[in-house]
mmCIF file with all atom_site columns, C-alpha atoms in Angstrom:
data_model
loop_
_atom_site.group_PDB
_atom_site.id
_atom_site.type_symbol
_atom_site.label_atom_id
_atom_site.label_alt_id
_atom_site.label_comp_id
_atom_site.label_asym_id
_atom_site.label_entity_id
_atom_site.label_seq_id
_atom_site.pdbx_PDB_ins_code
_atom_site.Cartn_x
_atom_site.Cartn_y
_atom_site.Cartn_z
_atom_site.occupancy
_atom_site.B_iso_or_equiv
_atom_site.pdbx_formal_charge
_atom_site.auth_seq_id
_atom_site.auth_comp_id
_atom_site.auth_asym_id
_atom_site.auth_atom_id
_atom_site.pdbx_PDB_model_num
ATOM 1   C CA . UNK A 1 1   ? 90.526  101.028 80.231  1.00 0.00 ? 1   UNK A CA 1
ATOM 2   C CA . UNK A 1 2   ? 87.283  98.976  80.603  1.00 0.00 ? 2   UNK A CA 1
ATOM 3   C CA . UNK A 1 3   ? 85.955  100.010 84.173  1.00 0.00 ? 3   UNK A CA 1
ATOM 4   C CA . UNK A 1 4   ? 84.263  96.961  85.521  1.00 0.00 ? 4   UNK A CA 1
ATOM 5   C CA . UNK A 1 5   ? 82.645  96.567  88.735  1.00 0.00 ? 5   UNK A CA 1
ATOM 6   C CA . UNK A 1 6   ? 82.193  92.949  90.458  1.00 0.00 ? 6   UNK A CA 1
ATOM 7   C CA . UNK A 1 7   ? 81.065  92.171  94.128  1.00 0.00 ? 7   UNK A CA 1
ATOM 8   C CA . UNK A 1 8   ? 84.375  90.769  95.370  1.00 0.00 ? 8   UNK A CA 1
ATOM 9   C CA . UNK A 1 9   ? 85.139  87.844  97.247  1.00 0.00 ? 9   UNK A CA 1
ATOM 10  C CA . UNK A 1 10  ? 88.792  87.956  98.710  1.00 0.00 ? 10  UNK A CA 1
ATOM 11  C CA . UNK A 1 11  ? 90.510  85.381  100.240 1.00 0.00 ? 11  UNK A CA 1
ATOM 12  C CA . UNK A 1 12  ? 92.400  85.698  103.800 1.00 0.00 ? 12  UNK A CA 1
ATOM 13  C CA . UNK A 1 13  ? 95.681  84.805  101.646 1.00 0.00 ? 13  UNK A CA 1
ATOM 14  C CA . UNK A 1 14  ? 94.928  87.015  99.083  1.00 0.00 ? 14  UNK A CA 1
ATOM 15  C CA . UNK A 1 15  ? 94.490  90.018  101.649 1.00 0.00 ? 15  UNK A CA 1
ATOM 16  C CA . UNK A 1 16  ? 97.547  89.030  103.767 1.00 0.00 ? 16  UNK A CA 1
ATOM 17  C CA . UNK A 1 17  ? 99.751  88.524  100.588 1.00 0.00 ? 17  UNK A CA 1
ATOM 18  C CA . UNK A 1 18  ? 98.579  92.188  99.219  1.00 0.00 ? 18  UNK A CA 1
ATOM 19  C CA . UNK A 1 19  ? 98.929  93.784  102.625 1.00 0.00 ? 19  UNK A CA 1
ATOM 20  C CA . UNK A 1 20  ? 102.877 92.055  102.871 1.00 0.00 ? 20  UNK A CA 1
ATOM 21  C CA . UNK A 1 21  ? 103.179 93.410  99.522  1.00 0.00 ? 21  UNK A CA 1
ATOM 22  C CA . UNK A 1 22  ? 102.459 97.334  99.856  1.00 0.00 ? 22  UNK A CA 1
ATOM 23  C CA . UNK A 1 23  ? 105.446 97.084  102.439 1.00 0.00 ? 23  UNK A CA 1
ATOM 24  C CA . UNK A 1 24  ? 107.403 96.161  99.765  1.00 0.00 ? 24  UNK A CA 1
ATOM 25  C CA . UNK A 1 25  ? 108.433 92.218  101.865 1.00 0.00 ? 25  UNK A CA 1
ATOM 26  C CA . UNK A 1 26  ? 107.148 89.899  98.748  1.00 0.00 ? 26  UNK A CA 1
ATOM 27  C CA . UNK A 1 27  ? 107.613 90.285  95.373  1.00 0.00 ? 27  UNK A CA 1
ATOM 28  C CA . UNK A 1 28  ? 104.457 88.237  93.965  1.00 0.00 ? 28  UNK A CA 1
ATOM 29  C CA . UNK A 1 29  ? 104.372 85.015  91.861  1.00 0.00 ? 29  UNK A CA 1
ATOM 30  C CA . UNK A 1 30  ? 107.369 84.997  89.307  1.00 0.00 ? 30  UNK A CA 1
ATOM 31  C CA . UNK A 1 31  ? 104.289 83.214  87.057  1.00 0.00 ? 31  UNK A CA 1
ATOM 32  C CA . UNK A 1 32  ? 102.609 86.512  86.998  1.00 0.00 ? 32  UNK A CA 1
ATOM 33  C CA . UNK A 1 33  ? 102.244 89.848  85.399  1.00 0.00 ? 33  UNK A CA 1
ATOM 34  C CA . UNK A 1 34  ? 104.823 89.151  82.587  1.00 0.00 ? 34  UNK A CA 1
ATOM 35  C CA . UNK A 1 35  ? 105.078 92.671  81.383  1.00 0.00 ? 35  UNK A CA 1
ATOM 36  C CA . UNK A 1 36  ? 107.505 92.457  78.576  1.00 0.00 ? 36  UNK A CA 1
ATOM 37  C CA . UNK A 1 37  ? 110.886 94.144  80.720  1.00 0.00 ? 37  UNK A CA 1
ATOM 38  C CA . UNK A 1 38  ? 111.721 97.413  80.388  1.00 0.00 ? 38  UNK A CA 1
ATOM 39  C CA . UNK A 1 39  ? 115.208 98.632  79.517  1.00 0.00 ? 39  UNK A CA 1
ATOM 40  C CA . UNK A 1 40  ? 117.582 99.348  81.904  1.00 0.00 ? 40  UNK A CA 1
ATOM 41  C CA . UNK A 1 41  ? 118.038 102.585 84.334  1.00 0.00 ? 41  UNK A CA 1
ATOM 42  C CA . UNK A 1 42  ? 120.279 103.547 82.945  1.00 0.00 ? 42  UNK A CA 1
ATOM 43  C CA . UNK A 1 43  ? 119.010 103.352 79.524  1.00 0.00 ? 43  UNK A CA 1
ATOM 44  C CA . UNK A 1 44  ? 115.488 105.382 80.457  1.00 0.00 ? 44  UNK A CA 1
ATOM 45  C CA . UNK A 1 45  ? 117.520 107.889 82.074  1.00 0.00 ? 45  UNK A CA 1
ATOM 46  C CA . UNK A 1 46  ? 118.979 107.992 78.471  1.00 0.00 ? 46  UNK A CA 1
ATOM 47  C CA . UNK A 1 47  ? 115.747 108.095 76.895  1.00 0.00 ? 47  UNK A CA 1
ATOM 48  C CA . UNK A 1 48  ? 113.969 110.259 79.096  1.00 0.00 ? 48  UNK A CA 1
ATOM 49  C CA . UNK A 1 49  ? 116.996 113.250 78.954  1.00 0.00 ? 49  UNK A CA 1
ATOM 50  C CA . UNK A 1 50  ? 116.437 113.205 74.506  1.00 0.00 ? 50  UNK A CA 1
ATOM 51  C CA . UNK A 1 51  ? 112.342 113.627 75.463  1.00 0.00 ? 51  UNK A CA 1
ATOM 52  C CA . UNK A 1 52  ? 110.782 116.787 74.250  1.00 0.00 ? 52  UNK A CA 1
ATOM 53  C CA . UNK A 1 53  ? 109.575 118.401 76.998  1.00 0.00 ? 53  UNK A CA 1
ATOM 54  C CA . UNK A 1 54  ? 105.914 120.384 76.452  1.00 0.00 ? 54  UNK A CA 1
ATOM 55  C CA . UNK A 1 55  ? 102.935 121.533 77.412  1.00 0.00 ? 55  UNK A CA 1
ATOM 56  C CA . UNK A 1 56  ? 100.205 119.149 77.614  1.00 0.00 ? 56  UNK A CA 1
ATOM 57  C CA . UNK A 1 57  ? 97.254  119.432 75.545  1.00 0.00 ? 57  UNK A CA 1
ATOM 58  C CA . UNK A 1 58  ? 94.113  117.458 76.145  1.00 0.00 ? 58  UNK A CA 1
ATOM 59  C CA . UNK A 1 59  ? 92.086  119.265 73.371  1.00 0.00 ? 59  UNK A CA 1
ATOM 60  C CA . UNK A 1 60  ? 89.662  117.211 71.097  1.00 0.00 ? 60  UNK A CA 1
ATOM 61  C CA . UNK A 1 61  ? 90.455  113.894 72.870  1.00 0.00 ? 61  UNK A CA 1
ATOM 62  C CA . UNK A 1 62  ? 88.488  110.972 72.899  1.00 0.00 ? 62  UNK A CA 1
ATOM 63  C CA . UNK A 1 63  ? 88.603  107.521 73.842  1.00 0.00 ? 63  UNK A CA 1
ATOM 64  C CA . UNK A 1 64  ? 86.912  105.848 70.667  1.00 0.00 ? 64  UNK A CA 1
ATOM 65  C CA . UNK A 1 65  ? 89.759  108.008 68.801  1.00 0.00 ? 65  UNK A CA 1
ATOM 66  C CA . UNK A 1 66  ? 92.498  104.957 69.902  1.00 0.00 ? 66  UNK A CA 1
ATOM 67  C CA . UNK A 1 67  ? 90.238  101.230 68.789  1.00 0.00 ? 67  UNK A CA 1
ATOM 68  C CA . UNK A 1 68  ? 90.568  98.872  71.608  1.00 0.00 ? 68  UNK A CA 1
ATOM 69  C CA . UNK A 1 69  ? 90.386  95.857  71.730  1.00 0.00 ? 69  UNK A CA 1
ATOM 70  C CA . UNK A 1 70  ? 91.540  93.956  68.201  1.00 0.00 ? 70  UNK A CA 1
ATOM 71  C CA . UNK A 1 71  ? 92.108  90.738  67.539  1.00 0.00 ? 71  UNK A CA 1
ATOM 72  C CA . UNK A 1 72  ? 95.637  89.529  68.244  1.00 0.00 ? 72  UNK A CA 1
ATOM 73  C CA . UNK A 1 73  ? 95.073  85.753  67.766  1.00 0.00 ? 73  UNK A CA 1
ATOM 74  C CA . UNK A 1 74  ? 92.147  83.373  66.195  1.00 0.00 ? 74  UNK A CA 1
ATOM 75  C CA . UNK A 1 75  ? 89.277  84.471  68.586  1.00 0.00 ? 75  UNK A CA 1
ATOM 76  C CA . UNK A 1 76  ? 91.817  86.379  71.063  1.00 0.00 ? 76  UNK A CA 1
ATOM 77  C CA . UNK A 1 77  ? 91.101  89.634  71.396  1.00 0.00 ? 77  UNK A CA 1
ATOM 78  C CA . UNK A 1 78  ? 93.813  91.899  72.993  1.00 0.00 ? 78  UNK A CA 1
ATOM 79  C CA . UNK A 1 79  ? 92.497  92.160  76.422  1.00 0.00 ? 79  UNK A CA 1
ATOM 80  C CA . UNK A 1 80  ? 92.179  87.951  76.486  1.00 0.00 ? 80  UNK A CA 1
ATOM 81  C CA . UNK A 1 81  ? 95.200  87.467  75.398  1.00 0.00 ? 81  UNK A CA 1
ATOM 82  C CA . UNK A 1 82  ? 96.676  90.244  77.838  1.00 0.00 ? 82  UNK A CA 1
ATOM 83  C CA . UNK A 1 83  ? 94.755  88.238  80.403  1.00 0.00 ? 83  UNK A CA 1
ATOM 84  C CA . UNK A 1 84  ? 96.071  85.133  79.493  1.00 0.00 ? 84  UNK A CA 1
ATOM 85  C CA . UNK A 1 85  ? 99.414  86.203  79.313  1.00 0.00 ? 85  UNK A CA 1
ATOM 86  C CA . UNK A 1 86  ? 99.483  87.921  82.691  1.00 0.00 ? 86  UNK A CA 1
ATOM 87  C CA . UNK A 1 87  ? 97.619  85.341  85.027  1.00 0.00 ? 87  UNK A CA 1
ATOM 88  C CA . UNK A 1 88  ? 98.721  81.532  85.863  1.00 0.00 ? 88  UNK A CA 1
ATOM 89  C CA . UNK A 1 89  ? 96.918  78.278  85.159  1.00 0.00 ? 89  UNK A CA 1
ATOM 90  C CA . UNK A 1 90  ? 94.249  80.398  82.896  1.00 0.00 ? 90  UNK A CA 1
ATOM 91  C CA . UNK A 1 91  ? 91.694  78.739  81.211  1.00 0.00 ? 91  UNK A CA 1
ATOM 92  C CA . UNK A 1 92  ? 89.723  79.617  78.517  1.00 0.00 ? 92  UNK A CA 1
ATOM 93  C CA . UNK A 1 93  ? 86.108  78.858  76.430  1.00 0.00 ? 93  UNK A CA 1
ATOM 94  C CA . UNK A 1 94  ? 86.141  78.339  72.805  1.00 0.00 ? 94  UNK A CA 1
ATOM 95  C CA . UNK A 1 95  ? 85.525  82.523  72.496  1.00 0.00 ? 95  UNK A CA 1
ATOM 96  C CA . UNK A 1 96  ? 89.090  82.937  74.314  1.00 0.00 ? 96  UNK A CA 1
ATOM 97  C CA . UNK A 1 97  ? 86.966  84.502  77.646  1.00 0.00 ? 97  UNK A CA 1
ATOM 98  C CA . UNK A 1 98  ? 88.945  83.491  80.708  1.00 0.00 ? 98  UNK A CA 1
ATOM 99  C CA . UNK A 1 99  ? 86.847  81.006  83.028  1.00 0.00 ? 99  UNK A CA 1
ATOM 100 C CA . UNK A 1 100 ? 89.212  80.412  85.424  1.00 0.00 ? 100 UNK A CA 1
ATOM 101 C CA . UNK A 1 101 ? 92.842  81.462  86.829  1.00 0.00 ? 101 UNK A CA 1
ATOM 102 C CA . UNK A 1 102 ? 94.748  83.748  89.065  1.00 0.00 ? 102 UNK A CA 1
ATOM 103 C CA . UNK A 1 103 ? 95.765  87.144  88.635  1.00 0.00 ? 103 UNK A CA 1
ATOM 104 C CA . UNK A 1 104 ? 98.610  88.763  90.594  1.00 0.00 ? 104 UNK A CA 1
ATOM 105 C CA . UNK A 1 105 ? 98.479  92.463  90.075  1.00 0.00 ? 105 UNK A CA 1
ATOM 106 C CA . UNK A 1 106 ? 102.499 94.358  90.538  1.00 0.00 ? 106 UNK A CA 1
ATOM 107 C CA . UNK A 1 107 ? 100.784 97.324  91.432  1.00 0.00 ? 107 UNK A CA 1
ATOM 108 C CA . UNK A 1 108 ? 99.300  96.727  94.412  1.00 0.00 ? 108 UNK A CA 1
ATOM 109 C CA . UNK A 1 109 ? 100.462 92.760  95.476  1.00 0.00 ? 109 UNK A CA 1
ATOM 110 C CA . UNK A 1 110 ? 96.542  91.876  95.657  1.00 0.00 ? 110 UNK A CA 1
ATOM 111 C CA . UNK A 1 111 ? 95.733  88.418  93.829  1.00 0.00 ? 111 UNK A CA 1
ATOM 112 C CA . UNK A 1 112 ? 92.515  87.774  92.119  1.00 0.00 ? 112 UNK A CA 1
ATOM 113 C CA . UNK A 1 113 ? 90.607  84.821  90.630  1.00 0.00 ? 113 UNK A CA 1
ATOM 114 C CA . UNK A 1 114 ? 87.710  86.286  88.427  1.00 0.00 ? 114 UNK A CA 1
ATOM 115 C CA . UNK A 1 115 ? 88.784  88.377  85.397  1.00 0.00 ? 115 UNK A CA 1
ATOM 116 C CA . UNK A 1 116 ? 86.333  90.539  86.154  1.00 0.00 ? 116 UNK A CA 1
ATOM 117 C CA . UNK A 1 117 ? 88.455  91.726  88.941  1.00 0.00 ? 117 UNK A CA 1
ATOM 118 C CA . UNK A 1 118 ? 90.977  92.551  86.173  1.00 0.00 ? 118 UNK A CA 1
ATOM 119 C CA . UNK A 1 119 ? 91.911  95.340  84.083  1.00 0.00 ? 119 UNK A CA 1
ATOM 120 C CA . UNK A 1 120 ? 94.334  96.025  81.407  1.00 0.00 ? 120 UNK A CA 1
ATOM 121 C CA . UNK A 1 121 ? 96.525  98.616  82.221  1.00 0.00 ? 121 UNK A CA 1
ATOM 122 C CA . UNK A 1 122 ? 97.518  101.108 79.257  1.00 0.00 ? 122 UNK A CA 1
ATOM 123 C CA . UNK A 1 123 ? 100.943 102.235 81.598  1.00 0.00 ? 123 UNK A CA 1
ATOM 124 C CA . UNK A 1 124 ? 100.800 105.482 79.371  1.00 0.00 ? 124 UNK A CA 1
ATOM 125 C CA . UNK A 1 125 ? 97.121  105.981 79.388  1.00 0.00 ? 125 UNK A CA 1
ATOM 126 C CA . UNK A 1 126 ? 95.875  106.693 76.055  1.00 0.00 ? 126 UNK A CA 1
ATOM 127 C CA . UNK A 1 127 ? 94.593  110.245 77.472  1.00 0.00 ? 127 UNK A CA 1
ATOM 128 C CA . UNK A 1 128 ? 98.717  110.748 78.699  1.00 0.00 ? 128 UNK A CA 1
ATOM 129 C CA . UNK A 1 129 ? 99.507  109.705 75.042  1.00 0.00 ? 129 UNK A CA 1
ATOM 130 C CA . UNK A 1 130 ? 97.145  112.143 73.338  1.00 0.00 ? 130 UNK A CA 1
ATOM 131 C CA . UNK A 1 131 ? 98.399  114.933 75.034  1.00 0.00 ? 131 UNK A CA 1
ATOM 132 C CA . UNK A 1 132 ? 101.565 114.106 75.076  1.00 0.00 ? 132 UNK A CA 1
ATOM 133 C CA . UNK A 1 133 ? 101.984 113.745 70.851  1.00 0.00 ? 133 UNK A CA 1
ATOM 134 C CA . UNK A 1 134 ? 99.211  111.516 69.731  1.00 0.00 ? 134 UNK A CA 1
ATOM 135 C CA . UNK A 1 135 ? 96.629  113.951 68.769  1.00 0.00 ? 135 UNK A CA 1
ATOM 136 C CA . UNK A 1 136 ? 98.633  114.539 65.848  1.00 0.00 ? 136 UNK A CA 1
ATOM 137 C CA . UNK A 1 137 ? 98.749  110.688 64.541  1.00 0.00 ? 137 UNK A CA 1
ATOM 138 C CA . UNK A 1 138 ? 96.378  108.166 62.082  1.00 0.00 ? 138 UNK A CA 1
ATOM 139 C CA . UNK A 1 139 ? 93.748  106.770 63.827  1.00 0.00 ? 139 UNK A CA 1
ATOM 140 C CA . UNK A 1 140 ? 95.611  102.981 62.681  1.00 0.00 ? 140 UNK A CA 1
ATOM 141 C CA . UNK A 1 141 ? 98.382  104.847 64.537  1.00 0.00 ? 141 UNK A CA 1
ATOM 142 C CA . UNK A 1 142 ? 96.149  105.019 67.889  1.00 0.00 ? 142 UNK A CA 1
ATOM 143 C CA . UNK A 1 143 ? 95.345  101.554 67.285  1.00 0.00 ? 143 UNK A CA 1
ATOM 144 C CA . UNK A 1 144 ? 98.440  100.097 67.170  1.00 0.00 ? 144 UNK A CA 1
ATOM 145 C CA . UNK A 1 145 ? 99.436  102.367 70.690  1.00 0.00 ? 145 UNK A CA 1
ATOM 146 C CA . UNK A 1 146 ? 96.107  100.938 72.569  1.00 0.00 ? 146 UNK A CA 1
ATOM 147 C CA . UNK A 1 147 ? 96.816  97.515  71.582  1.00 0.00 ? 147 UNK A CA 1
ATOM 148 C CA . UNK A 1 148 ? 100.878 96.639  71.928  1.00 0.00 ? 148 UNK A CA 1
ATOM 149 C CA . UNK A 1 149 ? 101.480 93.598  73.404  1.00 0.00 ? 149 UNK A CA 1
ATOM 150 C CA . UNK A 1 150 ? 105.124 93.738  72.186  1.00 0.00 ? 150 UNK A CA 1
ATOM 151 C CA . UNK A 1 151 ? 106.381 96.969  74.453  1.00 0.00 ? 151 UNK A CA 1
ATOM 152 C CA . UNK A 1 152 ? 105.969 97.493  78.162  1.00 0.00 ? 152 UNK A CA 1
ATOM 153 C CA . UNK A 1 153 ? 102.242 98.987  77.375  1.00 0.00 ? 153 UNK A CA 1
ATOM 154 C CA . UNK A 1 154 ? 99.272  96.709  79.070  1.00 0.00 ? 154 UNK A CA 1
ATOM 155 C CA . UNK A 1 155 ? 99.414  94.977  81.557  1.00 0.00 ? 155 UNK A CA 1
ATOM 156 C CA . UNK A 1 156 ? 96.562  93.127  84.239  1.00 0.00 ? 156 UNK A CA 1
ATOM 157 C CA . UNK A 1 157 ? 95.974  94.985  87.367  1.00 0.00 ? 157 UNK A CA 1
ATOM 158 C CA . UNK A 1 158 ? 93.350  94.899  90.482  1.00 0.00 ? 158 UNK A CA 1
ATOM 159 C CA . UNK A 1 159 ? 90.217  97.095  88.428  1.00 0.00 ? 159 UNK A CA 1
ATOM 160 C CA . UNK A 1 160 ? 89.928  100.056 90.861  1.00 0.00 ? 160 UNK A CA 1
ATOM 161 C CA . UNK A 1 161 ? 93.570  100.419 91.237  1.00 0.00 ? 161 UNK A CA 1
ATOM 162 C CA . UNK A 1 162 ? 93.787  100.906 87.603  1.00 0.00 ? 162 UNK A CA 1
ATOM 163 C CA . UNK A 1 163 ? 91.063  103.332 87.411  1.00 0.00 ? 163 UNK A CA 1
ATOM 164 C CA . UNK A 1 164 ? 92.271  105.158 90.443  1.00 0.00 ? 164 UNK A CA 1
ATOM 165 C CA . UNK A 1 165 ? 95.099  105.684 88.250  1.00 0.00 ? 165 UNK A CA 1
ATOM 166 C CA . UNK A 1 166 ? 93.110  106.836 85.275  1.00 0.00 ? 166 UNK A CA 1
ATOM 167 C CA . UNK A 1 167 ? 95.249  109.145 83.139  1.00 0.00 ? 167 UNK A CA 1
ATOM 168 C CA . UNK A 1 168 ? 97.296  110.583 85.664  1.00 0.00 ? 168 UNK A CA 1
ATOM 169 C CA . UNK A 1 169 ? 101.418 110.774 85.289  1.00 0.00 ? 169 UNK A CA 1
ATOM 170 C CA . UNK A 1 170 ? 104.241 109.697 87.650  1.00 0.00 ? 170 UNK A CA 1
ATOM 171 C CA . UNK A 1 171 ? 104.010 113.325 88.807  1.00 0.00 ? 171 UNK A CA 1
ATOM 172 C CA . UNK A 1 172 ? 100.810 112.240 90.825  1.00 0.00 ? 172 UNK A CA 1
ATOM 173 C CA . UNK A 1 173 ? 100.263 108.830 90.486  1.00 0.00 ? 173 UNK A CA 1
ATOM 174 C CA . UNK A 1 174 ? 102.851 105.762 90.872  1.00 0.00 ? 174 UNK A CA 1
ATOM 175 C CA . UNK A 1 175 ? 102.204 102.062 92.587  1.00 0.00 ? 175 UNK A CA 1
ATOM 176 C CA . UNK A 1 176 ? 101.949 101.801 95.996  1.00 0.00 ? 176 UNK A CA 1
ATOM 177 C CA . UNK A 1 177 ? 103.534 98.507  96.195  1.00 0.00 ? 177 UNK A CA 1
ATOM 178 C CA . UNK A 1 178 ? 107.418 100.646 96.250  1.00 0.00 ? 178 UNK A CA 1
ATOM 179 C CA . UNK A 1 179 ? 109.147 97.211  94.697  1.00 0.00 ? 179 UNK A CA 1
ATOM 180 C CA . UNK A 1 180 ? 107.425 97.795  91.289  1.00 0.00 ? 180 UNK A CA 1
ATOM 181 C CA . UNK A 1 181 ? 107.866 101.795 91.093  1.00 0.00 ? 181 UNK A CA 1
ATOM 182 C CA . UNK A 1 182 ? 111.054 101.245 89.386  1.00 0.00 ? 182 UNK A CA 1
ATOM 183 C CA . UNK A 1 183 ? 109.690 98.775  86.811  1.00 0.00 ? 183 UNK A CA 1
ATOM 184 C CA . UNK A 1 184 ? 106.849 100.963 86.430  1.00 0.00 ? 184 UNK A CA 1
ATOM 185 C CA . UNK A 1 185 ? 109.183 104.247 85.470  1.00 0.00 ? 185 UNK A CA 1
ATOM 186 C CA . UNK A 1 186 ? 111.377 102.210 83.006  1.00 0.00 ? 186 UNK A CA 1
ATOM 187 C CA . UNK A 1 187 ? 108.375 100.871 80.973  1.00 0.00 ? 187 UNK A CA 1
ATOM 188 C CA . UNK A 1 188 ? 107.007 104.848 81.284  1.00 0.00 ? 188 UNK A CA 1
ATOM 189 C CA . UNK A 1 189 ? 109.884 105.846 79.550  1.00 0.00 ? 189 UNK A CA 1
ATOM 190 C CA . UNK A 1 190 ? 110.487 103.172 77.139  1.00 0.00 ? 190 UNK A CA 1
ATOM 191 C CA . UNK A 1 191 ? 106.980 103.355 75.885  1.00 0.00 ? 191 UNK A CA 1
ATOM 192 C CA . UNK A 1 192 ? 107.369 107.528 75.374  1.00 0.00 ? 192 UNK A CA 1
ATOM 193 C CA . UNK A 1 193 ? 110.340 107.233 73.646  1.00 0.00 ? 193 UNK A CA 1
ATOM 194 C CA . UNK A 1 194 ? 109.504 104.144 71.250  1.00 0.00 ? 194 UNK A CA 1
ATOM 195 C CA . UNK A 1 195 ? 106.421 106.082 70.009  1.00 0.00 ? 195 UNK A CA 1
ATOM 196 C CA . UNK A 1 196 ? 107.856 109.912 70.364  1.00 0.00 ? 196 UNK A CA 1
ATOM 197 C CA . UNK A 1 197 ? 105.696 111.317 72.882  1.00 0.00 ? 197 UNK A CA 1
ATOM 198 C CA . UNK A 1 198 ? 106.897 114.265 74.642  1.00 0.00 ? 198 UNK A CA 1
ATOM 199 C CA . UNK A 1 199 ? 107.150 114.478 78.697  1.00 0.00 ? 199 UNK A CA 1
ATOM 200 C CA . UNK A 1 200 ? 105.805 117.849 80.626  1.00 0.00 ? 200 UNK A CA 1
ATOM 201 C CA . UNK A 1 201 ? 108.010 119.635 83.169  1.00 0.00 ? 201 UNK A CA 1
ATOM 202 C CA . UNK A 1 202 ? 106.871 117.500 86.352  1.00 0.00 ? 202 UNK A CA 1
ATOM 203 C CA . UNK A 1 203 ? 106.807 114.737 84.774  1.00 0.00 ? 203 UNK A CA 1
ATOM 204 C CA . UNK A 1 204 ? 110.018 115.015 83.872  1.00 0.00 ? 204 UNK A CA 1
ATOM 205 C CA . UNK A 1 205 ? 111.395 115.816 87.188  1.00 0.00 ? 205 UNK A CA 1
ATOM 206 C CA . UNK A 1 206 ? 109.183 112.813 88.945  1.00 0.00 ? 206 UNK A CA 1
ATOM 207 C CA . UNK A 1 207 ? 110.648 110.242 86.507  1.00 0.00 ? 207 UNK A CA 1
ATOM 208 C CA . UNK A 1 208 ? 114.492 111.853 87.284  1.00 0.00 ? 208 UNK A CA 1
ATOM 209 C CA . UNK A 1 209 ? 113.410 111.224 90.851  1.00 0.00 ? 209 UNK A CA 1
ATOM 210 C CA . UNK A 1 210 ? 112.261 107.918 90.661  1.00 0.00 ? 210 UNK A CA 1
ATOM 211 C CA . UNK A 1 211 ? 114.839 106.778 87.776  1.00 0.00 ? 211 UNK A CA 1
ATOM 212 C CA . UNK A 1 212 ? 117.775 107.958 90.060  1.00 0.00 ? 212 UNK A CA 1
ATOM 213 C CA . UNK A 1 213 ? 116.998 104.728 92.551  1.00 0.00 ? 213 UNK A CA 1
ATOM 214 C CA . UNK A 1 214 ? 116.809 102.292 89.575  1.00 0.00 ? 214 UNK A CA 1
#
């Protein structure tokens, strides 16, 4: 995921309504973050009991081995339209580059209005994903993984947050706001199973944990 780095400029709201927010008391703008929704609990717990589980192999990755980002409509490319998607009263130039809007990020309740604040989120990072299954696929394969805008697979989040995550697991890395967690684990296992990617053994049992409460 594109790391940026911006001099920030947070509001007192902004601060207050992301502090609220780790504590799990406010849910954030229903306007925002419209990851497509996962399935149900009970359906991942479904889908993550039929996942192989493997040893993870990192092995000849790459980034540049999964093309990001395409164009997903007229000048859109799939970050923009990501962008667009996920923030509220976003507007855009004639090269679809956000100049304005708002951007509530799930994972950690903060709210920001620069997109350069913003990251898109690959919930399975594409590192996860290669060593998971997709060392093995077509690079148009890769594409279509680092760009789906149809599954529970991007989504706009506070920068740093998302590259604190980087390409860790729910074994060692889940939101800290606790309201999302569940969200979070559903669109995990959705997007593993859709595209065949195997789990490892702590994985496994972190996602059981986690799945149990949804």
């Amino acid at each position: 995921m594109p790391k940026v780095y911006a001099r920030r400029r947070v509001s007192i709201l902004a601060a207050l309504t992301g502090l609220i927010a780790c504590v799990g008391l406010f849910n954030g703008p229903a306007a925002s973050a419209a990851l497509p929704t996962p399935v149900s609990g009970a359906t991942a717990r479904s889908y993550l009991a039929s996942l192989t589980v493997a040893t993870e192999n990192r092995t000849g990755y790459s980034r540049d081995l999964f093309p990001t980002w395409i164009t997903i409509s007229g000048t859109c490319n799939t970050r923009e339209y990501i962008l667009k998607r996920d923030g509220s009263n976003v507007v855009t130039d004639s090269s679809c580059a956000a100049t304005s809007g708002s951007w509530y990020s799930p994972y950690d309740g903060a709210t920001w209005y620069a997109a350069s604040d913003v990251d898109i989120d690959h919930l399975v990072p594409l590192a996860e994903a290669w060593d998971s299954g997709a060392s093995k696929w077509t690079t148009s394969q890769r594409q279509a993984f680092a760009n789906d805008i149809t599954r529970p697979q991007l989504l706009a989040v506070t920068d740093n947050v998302n590259q604190a995550k980087g390409d860790q697991d729910p074994a060692t890395w889940i939101p800290s706001r606790w309201s999302y967690v569940c969200t979070y684990v559903r669109a995990w296992v959705q997007v593993k199973y859709y595209y065949d990617l195997s789990v490892d053994s702590a994985e496994k049992s972190a996602l059981q944990n986690y799945l149990a409460s949804c």
